[in-house]
Amino acid sequence: MTVILTIESTCDETSAAIINDQRQVLGSVVASQEKLHNRFRGVVPEIAARQHVQAILPVIELTLEKANLSIHDIDAVAVANTPGLAGSLLVGLCAAKSIALACDIPLIAINHLHAHVYACRLAAQQDVFPCVGFIVSGGHSNFYRCDDALTFQYLGGTIDDAAGEAFDKVAAMLGLGFPGGPAIGKVALTGDPKSFAYPRPFAKDKKHLKFSFSGLKTAVRYSLFGHAKPILDAASLSPQLIADVAASFQQAVVDCLIAKSLHALDLTKMSTLCVGGGVAANQVFRQQLTEAMKQYGATLWIAPPHLCTDNAVMGAIAIEKYNAGLFEELNLDIVAGLERL
Ligand code: KG4
Ligand code: ZN
């Protein structure tokens, strides 16, 4: 049986997993840096990279321990080398290269975005390809035509902020802390999603798969603090106003995501949608997308919430590369900004 160690350090989670060729997870660990970045209301790249250096070896050791394996039992090591924060990516890559060299095993490169889609394949426990892959995360809101597990073609995505970025920035305006997505989802439960008529950019334009969430952020800001005095003082906002703004903002984002998901299926004439990435953990999005796909008549796979946010388990896509003999030389580099491939 083939056993692969996967490493994920693209942003602010240090994670490792051990997966076998039956796509079973033998061990996995995610060390989140949330607490370190919370007071900055966003990820600080320098802090993230330094924390990965601290965490990477204990995380790998604990993963091996959980799987009851030694490093010498591993047949290949895989690492997400694109896209992400340069300093963060380098830590995972150096660890993976060291293991490949020391154990004389193949090195496999993982595209973090493709891995987010592959989380659906893992959860489905059946083939999900061909499909439209939709990554909706803190850094990306992208559609791909996925003819098989290793063939991804970029179809379109955000022209400014990603959906998760908008969640994080609006949460900061509302004084809700970081990461903003789960916090907004929670307070929105007691809010009225119809109380503010925020824009749904491009939602009615069926010709392309673009998103734009930057203006939506500005609309929220103006609705809270007006045009003349944009003083960001969340302490002056009532709990009901915060809940109403959160619910209205969340609904605006969800409407855009669902509209474009339908357009993507129309444009590609595909009948399966696979959704991954941190924002796909959002309960309102999951419920409404499930309903929309049922009405449309398409098959929907959404990664389970614990595989939506960053993790090394979704690096199981490395099994496909292993089977195809797609290995890297030890001079493999990171590519921080490679968003579309
Ligand atoms: O996939 P991910 O962990 O990291 C990236 O690859 O970017 O996504 C993180 C993003 C953050 O912006 C976070 O606020 C958002 O996902 N997020 C959510 C939820 N959980 C995480 N957004 C909306 N609702 C959630 N429940
Ligand atoms: Zn991610």
Short mmCIF file of C-alpha atoms and ligand atoms in Angstrom, two decimals:
data_model
loop_
_atom_site.label_atom_id
_atom_site.label_comp_id
_atom_site.label_asym_id
_atom_site.label_seq_id
_atom_site.Cartn_x
_atom_site.Cartn_y
_atom_site.Cartn_z
CA MET A 1 0.00 0.00 0.00
CA THR A 2 1.25 3.47 -0.91
CA VAL A 3 1.36 6.05 1.87
CA ILE A 4 1.86 9.77 1.21
CA LEU A 5 2.74 12.54 3.66
CA THR A 6 1.11 15.84 2.62
CA ILE A 7 2.18 19.25 3.92
CA GLU A 8 0.18 22.49 3.84
CA SER A 9 1.61 25.88 4.89
CA THR A 10 0.31 28.28 2.23
CA CYS A 11 -1.17 30.87 4.58
CA ASP A 12 -1.77 30.70 8.34
CA GLU A 13 -2.40 27.02 9.02
CA THR A 14 0.45 24.57 9.51
CA SER A 15 -0.93 21.19 8.59
CA ALA A 16 0.20 17.67 7.71
CA ALA A 17 -1.70 14.52 6.81
CA ILE A 18 -0.94 10.93 5.88
CA ILE A 19 -3.13 9.43 3.19
CA ASN A 20 -3.05 6.01 1.58
CA ASP A 21 -3.82 5.03 -1.98
CA GLN A 22 -7.38 4.15 -0.99
CA ARG A 23 -7.75 7.85 -0.08
CA GLN A 24 -8.04 6.98 3.59
CA VAL A 25 -6.73 9.52 6.09
CA LEU A 26 -4.37 7.73 8.48
CA GLY A 27 -3.49 10.84 10.47
CA SER A 28 -3.90 14.59 10.22
CA VAL A 29 -3.03 17.68 12.25
CA VAL A 30 -3.94 21.34 11.70
CA ALA A 31 -2.18 23.97 13.82
CA SER A 32 -4.08 27.23 13.38
CA GLN A 33 -2.44 30.62 13.85
CA GLU A 34 -5.78 32.40 14.27
CA LYS A 35 -4.96 33.71 17.74
CA LEU A 36 -1.69 35.27 16.58
CA HIS A 37 -3.32 37.25 13.76
CA ASN A 38 -6.59 38.11 15.48
CA ARG A 39 -5.46 41.42 16.93
CA PHE A 40 -4.27 42.58 13.49
CA ARG A 41 -7.65 41.66 11.94
CA GLY A 42 -5.86 39.81 9.13
CA VAL A 43 -2.89 37.55 8.44
CA VAL A 44 0.53 39.20 8.93
CA PRO A 45 2.87 37.39 6.49
CA GLU A 46 6.05 37.75 8.56
CA ILE A 47 4.37 36.40 11.70
CA ALA A 48 2.79 33.57 9.70
CA ALA A 49 6.13 32.45 8.24
CA ARG A 50 7.89 32.52 11.60
CA GLN A 51 5.11 30.52 13.24
CA HIS A 52 5.27 27.90 10.47
CA VAL A 53 8.98 27.47 11.28
CA GLN A 54 8.06 26.79 14.92
CA ALA A 55 5.19 24.44 14.13
CA ILE A 56 6.19 22.44 11.07
CA LEU A 57 8.27 19.67 12.68
CA PRO A 58 5.97 19.08 15.69
CA VAL A 59 2.98 18.98 13.32
CA ILE A 60 4.65 16.38 11.07
CA GLU A 61 5.81 14.32 14.09
CA LEU A 62 2.33 14.35 15.62
CA THR A 63 0.77 13.33 12.31
CA LEU A 64 3.11 10.33 12.05
CA GLU A 65 2.32 9.45 15.66
CA LYS A 66 -1.43 9.58 14.98
CA ALA A 67 -0.99 7.31 11.96
CA ASN A 68 1.24 5.02 14.01
CA LEU A 69 3.92 5.25 11.32
CA SER A 70 7.58 6.21 11.14
CA ILE A 71 8.95 8.63 8.56
CA HIS A 72 10.59 5.59 6.92
CA ASP A 73 7.15 4.11 6.15
CA ILE A 74 6.29 7.05 3.87
CA ASP A 75 6.43 6.41 0.09
CA ALA A 76 6.26 10.05 -1.10
CA VAL A 77 6.05 13.55 0.32
CA ALA A 78 3.75 16.18 -1.17
CA VAL A 79 3.63 19.90 -0.49
CA ALA A 80 1.46 22.82 -1.54
CA ASN A 81 3.95 25.10 -3.32
CA THR A 82 1.41 27.48 -4.93
CA PRO A 83 -0.35 29.88 -4.45
CA GLY A 84 0.05 31.54 -1.06
CA LEU A 85 2.28 33.79 1.03
CA ALA A 86 5.91 33.42 -0.07
CA GLY A 87 7.41 33.07 3.40
CA SER A 88 4.74 30.57 4.46
CA LEU A 89 5.08 28.47 1.30
CA LEU A 90 8.86 28.27 1.68
CA VAL A 91 8.64 26.67 5.12
CA GLY A 92 6.49 23.78 3.90
CA LEU A 93 8.54 23.37 0.74
CA CYS A 94 11.86 23.22 2.61
CA ALA A 95 10.46 20.65 5.05
CA ALA A 96 9.15 18.51 2.19
CA LYS A 97 12.41 18.70 0.24
CA SER A 98 14.40 17.73 3.34
CA ILE A 99 12.21 14.67 3.90
CA ALA A 100 12.39 13.69 0.21
CA LEU A 101 16.19 13.95 0.29
CA ALA A 102 16.72 12.25 3.65
CA CYS A 103 14.32 9.37 2.96
CA ASP A 104 15.06 9.14 -0.77
CA ILE A 105 11.40 9.31 -1.72
CA PRO A 106 9.61 11.24 -4.51
CA LEU A 107 8.57 14.87 -4.04
CA ILE A 108 5.11 15.89 -5.31
CA ALA A 109 3.89 19.47 -5.89
CA ILE A 110 0.34 20.36 -4.90
CA ASN A 111 -1.61 23.32 -6.25
CA HIS A 112 -3.48 24.53 -3.15
CA LEU A 113 -6.52 25.64 -5.20
CA HIS A 114 -6.84 22.31 -6.97
CA ALA A 115 -6.57 20.64 -3.57
CA HIS A 116 -9.54 22.69 -2.31
CA VAL A 117 -11.64 21.16 -5.12
CA TYR A 118 -10.21 17.70 -4.43
CA ALA A 119 -11.63 17.92 -0.89
CA CYS A 120 -14.98 17.22 -2.59
CA ARG A 121 -13.59 14.07 -4.25
CA LEU A 122 -12.41 12.83 -0.85
CA ALA A 123 -15.72 13.49 0.86
CA ALA A 124 -17.77 12.04 -2.00
CA GLN A 125 -15.82 8.75 -1.94
CA GLN A 126 -16.65 8.44 -5.61
CA ASP A 127 -15.49 10.08 -8.81
CA VAL A 128 -16.72 13.68 -9.11
CA PHE A 129 -14.97 14.54 -12.39
CA PRO A 130 -15.63 16.06 -14.88
CA CYS A 131 -17.00 19.03 -12.98
CA VAL A 132 -16.93 22.77 -12.52
CA GLY A 133 -14.57 23.44 -9.59
CA PHE A 134 -15.39 26.49 -7.48
CA ILE A 135 -12.90 27.77 -4.89
CA VAL A 136 -14.33 30.37 -2.60
CA SER A 137 -11.77 31.26 0.04
CA GLY A 138 -9.90 34.09 1.73
CA GLY A 139 -7.60 34.59 -1.23
CA HIS A 140 -9.65 33.33 -4.19
CA SER A 141 -13.10 33.13 -5.73
CA ASN A 142 -12.35 31.13 -8.88
CA PHE A 143 -14.12 28.80 -11.28
CA TYR A 144 -12.30 25.99 -13.12
CA ARG A 145 -13.25 23.51 -15.75
CA CYS A 146 -11.96 20.23 -14.26
CA ASP A 147 -11.97 17.49 -16.88
CA ASP A 148 -10.28 15.13 -14.45
CA ALA A 149 -8.48 15.34 -11.11
CA LEU A 150 -5.34 16.78 -12.75
CA THR A 151 -6.74 18.90 -15.59
CA PHE A 152 -7.88 22.34 -14.40
CA GLN A 153 -8.68 25.23 -16.73
CA TYR A 154 -9.37 28.67 -15.23
CA LEU A 155 -12.78 30.01 -16.28
CA GLY A 156 -13.10 33.22 -14.28
CA GLY A 157 -13.12 34.71 -10.83
CA THR A 158 -12.89 37.87 -8.80
CA ILE A 159 -11.44 41.00 -10.34
CA ASP A 160 -10.62 42.48 -6.92
CA ASP A 161 -11.25 40.96 -3.47
CA ALA A 162 -12.05 37.33 -2.79
CA ALA A 163 -15.32 36.58 -0.99
CA GLY A 164 -13.50 35.58 2.22
CA GLU A 165 -11.49 38.80 2.16
CA ALA A 166 -14.77 40.75 2.03
CA PHE A 167 -16.12 38.72 4.99
CA ASP A 168 -12.94 39.49 6.95
CA LYS A 169 -12.98 43.23 6.18
CA VAL A 170 -16.70 43.67 6.90
CA ALA A 171 -16.27 41.75 10.17
CA ALA A 172 -13.47 44.17 11.09
CA MET A 173 -15.79 47.14 10.41
CA LEU A 174 -18.40 45.54 12.66
CA GLY A 175 -15.84 44.88 15.41
CA LEU A 176 -16.27 41.11 15.09
CA GLY A 177 -12.64 39.93 15.04
CA PHE A 178 -10.73 37.60 12.70
CA PRO A 179 -11.41 35.37 10.80
CA GLY A 180 -14.54 37.27 9.85
CA GLY A 181 -16.51 34.58 8.02
CA PRO A 182 -17.55 32.44 11.00
CA ALA A 183 -18.17 35.59 13.12
CA ILE A 184 -20.47 37.14 10.49
CA GLY A 185 -22.28 33.81 10.02
CA LYS A 186 -22.97 33.70 13.76
CA VAL A 187 -24.32 37.23 14.29
CA ALA A 188 -26.26 37.10 11.00
CA LEU A 189 -28.49 34.42 12.55
CA THR A 190 -30.37 37.14 14.46
CA GLY A 191 -30.31 39.72 11.64
CA ASP A 192 -32.70 40.52 8.81
CA PRO A 193 -31.03 39.84 5.43
CA LYS A 194 -33.46 42.27 3.75
CA SER A 195 -32.70 45.26 5.97
CA PHE A 196 -29.97 46.67 3.68
CA ALA A 197 -30.14 46.48 -0.12
CA TYR A 198 -26.43 45.98 -0.86
CA PRO A 199 -25.27 45.59 -4.48
CA ARG A 200 -24.85 42.19 -6.18
CA PRO A 201 -22.11 43.04 -8.74
CA PHE A 202 -22.27 41.07 -12.03
CA ALA A 203 -24.93 38.71 -10.63
CA LYS A 204 -27.23 39.26 -13.60
CA ASP A 205 -24.48 39.25 -16.24
CA LYS A 206 -24.51 35.72 -17.64
CA LYS A 207 -21.69 36.19 -20.15
CA HIS A 208 -18.73 35.89 -17.77
CA LEU A 209 -17.75 34.45 -14.40
CA LYS A 210 -16.36 37.58 -12.74
CA PHE A 211 -16.96 38.67 -9.18
CA SER A 212 -16.28 42.05 -7.60
CA PHE A 213 -16.59 42.34 -3.82
CA SER A 214 -14.62 45.53 -3.29
CA GLY A 215 -17.59 47.88 -3.92
CA LEU A 216 -19.77 45.77 -1.65
CA LYS A 217 -17.33 46.41 1.20
CA THR A 218 -17.54 50.14 0.51
CA ALA A 219 -21.36 49.98 0.43
CA VAL A 220 -21.34 48.37 3.88
CA ARG A 221 -18.96 51.02 5.16
CA TYR A 222 -21.16 53.86 3.86
CA SER A 223 -24.29 52.28 5.31
CA LEU A 224 -22.61 52.16 8.71
CA PHE A 225 -20.67 55.39 8.87
CA GLY A 226 -22.00 57.54 5.99
CA HIS A 227 -20.01 59.34 3.28
CA ALA A 228 -18.91 62.42 5.15
CA LYS A 229 -17.49 60.90 8.30
CA PRO A 230 -16.09 57.47 7.64
CA ILE A 231 -14.88 57.03 11.21
CA LEU A 232 -14.70 53.33 11.94
CA ASP A 233 -16.00 53.05 15.47
CA ALA A 234 -17.73 49.71 15.83
CA ALA A 235 -18.35 50.40 19.54
CA SER A 236 -21.13 52.84 18.58
CA LEU A 237 -23.10 50.20 16.64
CA SER A 238 -26.08 48.48 18.28
CA PRO A 239 -26.12 44.65 18.35
CA GLN A 240 -29.26 44.62 16.17
CA LEU A 241 -27.66 46.91 13.57
CA ILE A 242 -24.57 44.68 13.49
CA ALA A 243 -26.76 41.60 13.03
CA ASP A 244 -28.82 43.25 10.25
CA VAL A 245 -25.74 44.48 8.37
CA ALA A 246 -24.04 41.07 8.74
CA ALA A 247 -27.14 39.23 7.47
CA SER A 248 -27.67 41.63 4.54
CA PHE A 249 -23.99 41.54 3.55
CA GLN A 250 -23.84 37.75 3.81
CA GLN A 251 -26.96 37.42 1.63
CA ALA A 252 -25.48 39.75 -1.01
CA VAL A 253 -22.29 37.64 -1.22
CA VAL A 254 -24.25 34.38 -1.26
CA ASP A 255 -26.52 35.68 -4.06
CA CYS A 256 -23.45 36.52 -6.19
CA LEU A 257 -21.81 33.14 -5.52
CA ILE A 258 -24.97 31.21 -6.39
CA ALA A 259 -25.77 33.28 -9.51
CA LYS A 260 -22.28 32.69 -10.90
CA SER A 261 -22.34 28.99 -10.00
CA LEU A 262 -25.42 28.65 -12.20
CA HIS A 263 -23.79 30.69 -14.97
CA ALA A 264 -20.70 28.45 -14.77
CA LEU A 265 -22.81 25.34 -15.32
CA ASP A 266 -24.65 27.04 -18.19
CA LEU A 267 -21.44 28.22 -19.87
CA THR A 268 -19.60 24.90 -19.57
CA LYS A 269 -22.67 22.70 -20.11
CA MET A 270 -21.34 20.59 -17.24
CA SER A 271 -23.69 19.02 -14.73
CA THR A 272 -21.56 18.69 -11.58
CA LEU A 273 -20.33 21.48 -9.29
CA CYS A 274 -17.60 20.90 -6.66
CA VAL A 275 -17.17 23.68 -4.10
CA GLY A 276 -14.32 24.15 -1.62
CA GLY A 277 -12.49 26.87 0.31
CA GLY A 278 -13.15 28.55 3.66
CA VAL A 279 -16.30 30.46 2.61
CA ALA A 280 -17.89 27.16 1.55
CA ALA A 281 -18.18 26.44 5.30
CA ASN A 282 -20.85 29.17 5.47
CA GLN A 283 -24.16 27.58 6.46
CA VAL A 284 -26.44 29.99 4.55
CA PHE A 285 -24.35 29.51 1.40
CA ARG A 286 -24.45 25.72 1.77
CA GLN A 287 -28.23 25.62 2.30
CA GLN A 288 -29.14 28.04 -0.48
CA LEU A 289 -26.68 26.57 -2.98
CA THR A 290 -27.98 23.07 -2.27
CA GLU A 291 -31.52 24.29 -2.98
CA ALA A 292 -30.47 26.16 -6.14
CA MET A 293 -28.62 23.12 -7.52
CA LYS A 294 -31.59 20.89 -6.79
CA GLN A 295 -33.84 23.22 -8.77
CA TYR A 296 -31.30 23.50 -11.59
CA GLY A 297 -30.90 19.73 -11.73
CA ALA A 298 -27.13 19.62 -11.21
CA THR A 299 -25.08 17.41 -8.90
CA LEU A 300 -23.49 19.36 -6.07
CA TRP A 301 -20.54 18.35 -3.90
CA ILE A 302 -19.49 20.75 -1.17
CA ALA A 303 -16.45 19.90 0.94
CA PRO A 304 -17.42 19.16 4.56
CA PRO A 305 -16.77 22.22 6.77
CA HIS A 306 -13.56 20.85 8.33
CA LEU A 307 -12.11 20.33 4.83
CA CYS A 308 -13.20 23.80 3.60
CA THR A 309 -10.68 25.82 5.59
CA ASP A 310 -7.01 25.12 4.93
CA ASN A 311 -5.83 21.59 5.74
CA ALA A 312 -3.37 19.00 4.45
CA VAL A 313 -5.99 16.25 3.99
CA MET A 314 -7.14 17.82 0.74
CA GLY A 315 -3.54 17.34 -0.41
CA ALA A 316 -4.74 13.79 -1.12
CA ILE A 317 -4.79 15.03 -4.71
CA ALA A 318 -1.11 13.96 -4.53
CA ILE A 319 -2.33 10.34 -4.84
CA GLU A 320 -3.45 11.17 -8.38
CA LYS A 321 -0.03 12.63 -9.19
CA TYR A 322 1.71 9.65 -7.62
CA ASN A 323 -0.32 7.27 -9.77
CA ALA A 324 0.51 9.36 -12.85
CA GLY A 325 4.24 9.44 -11.95
CA LEU A 326 4.26 13.23 -11.72
CA PHE A 327 7.24 13.91 -9.47
CA GLU A 328 9.43 17.00 -8.94
CA GLU A 329 13.16 17.63 -8.81
CA LEU A 330 14.63 18.93 -5.56
CA ASN A 331 15.01 22.39 -7.12
CA LEU A 332 11.22 22.83 -7.01
CA ASP A 333 10.34 26.45 -6.21
CA ILE A 334 7.32 28.22 -4.76
CA VAL A 335 5.01 30.31 -6.95
CA ALA A 336 3.27 32.75 -4.61
CA GLY A 337 0.85 34.40 -7.01
CA LEU A 338 -0.08 31.66 -9.45
CA GLU A 339 -3.83 32.00 -9.11
CA ARG A 340 -5.21 30.70 -12.34
CA LEU A 341 -3.40 27.47 -13.12
O1 KG4 B 1 -9.64 28.37 2.46
P1 KG4 B 1 -9.21 29.23 3.59
O2 KG4 B 1 -9.02 28.58 4.95
O3 KG4 B 1 -7.87 29.97 3.27
C1 KG4 B 1 -7.55 30.43 2.00
O4 KG4 B 1 -7.07 29.60 1.18
O5 KG4 B 1 -7.80 31.63 1.76
O6 KG4 B 1 -10.30 30.41 3.70
C2 KG4 B 1 -10.25 31.35 4.72
C3 KG4 B 1 -11.40 32.32 4.52
C4 KG4 B 1 -11.40 33.50 5.49
O7 KG4 B 1 -11.59 34.69 4.74
C5 KG4 B 1 -12.59 33.22 6.39
O8 KG4 B 1 -13.22 34.40 6.90
C6 KG4 B 1 -13.52 32.47 5.46
O9 KG4 B 1 -12.66 31.65 4.70
N1 KG4 B 1 -14.47 31.63 6.20
C7 KG4 B 1 -15.80 31.80 6.14
C8 KG4 B 1 -16.36 30.84 7.03
N2 KG4 B 1 -15.34 30.12 7.58
C9 KG4 B 1 -14.18 30.62 7.05
N3 KG4 B 1 -16.56 32.67 5.44
C10 KG4 B 1 -17.90 32.62 5.61
N4 KG4 B 1 -18.50 31.75 6.47
C11 KG4 B 1 -17.78 30.85 7.19
N5 KG4 B 1 -18.38 30.00 8.01
ZN ZN B 2 -7.12 27.75 1.06
#
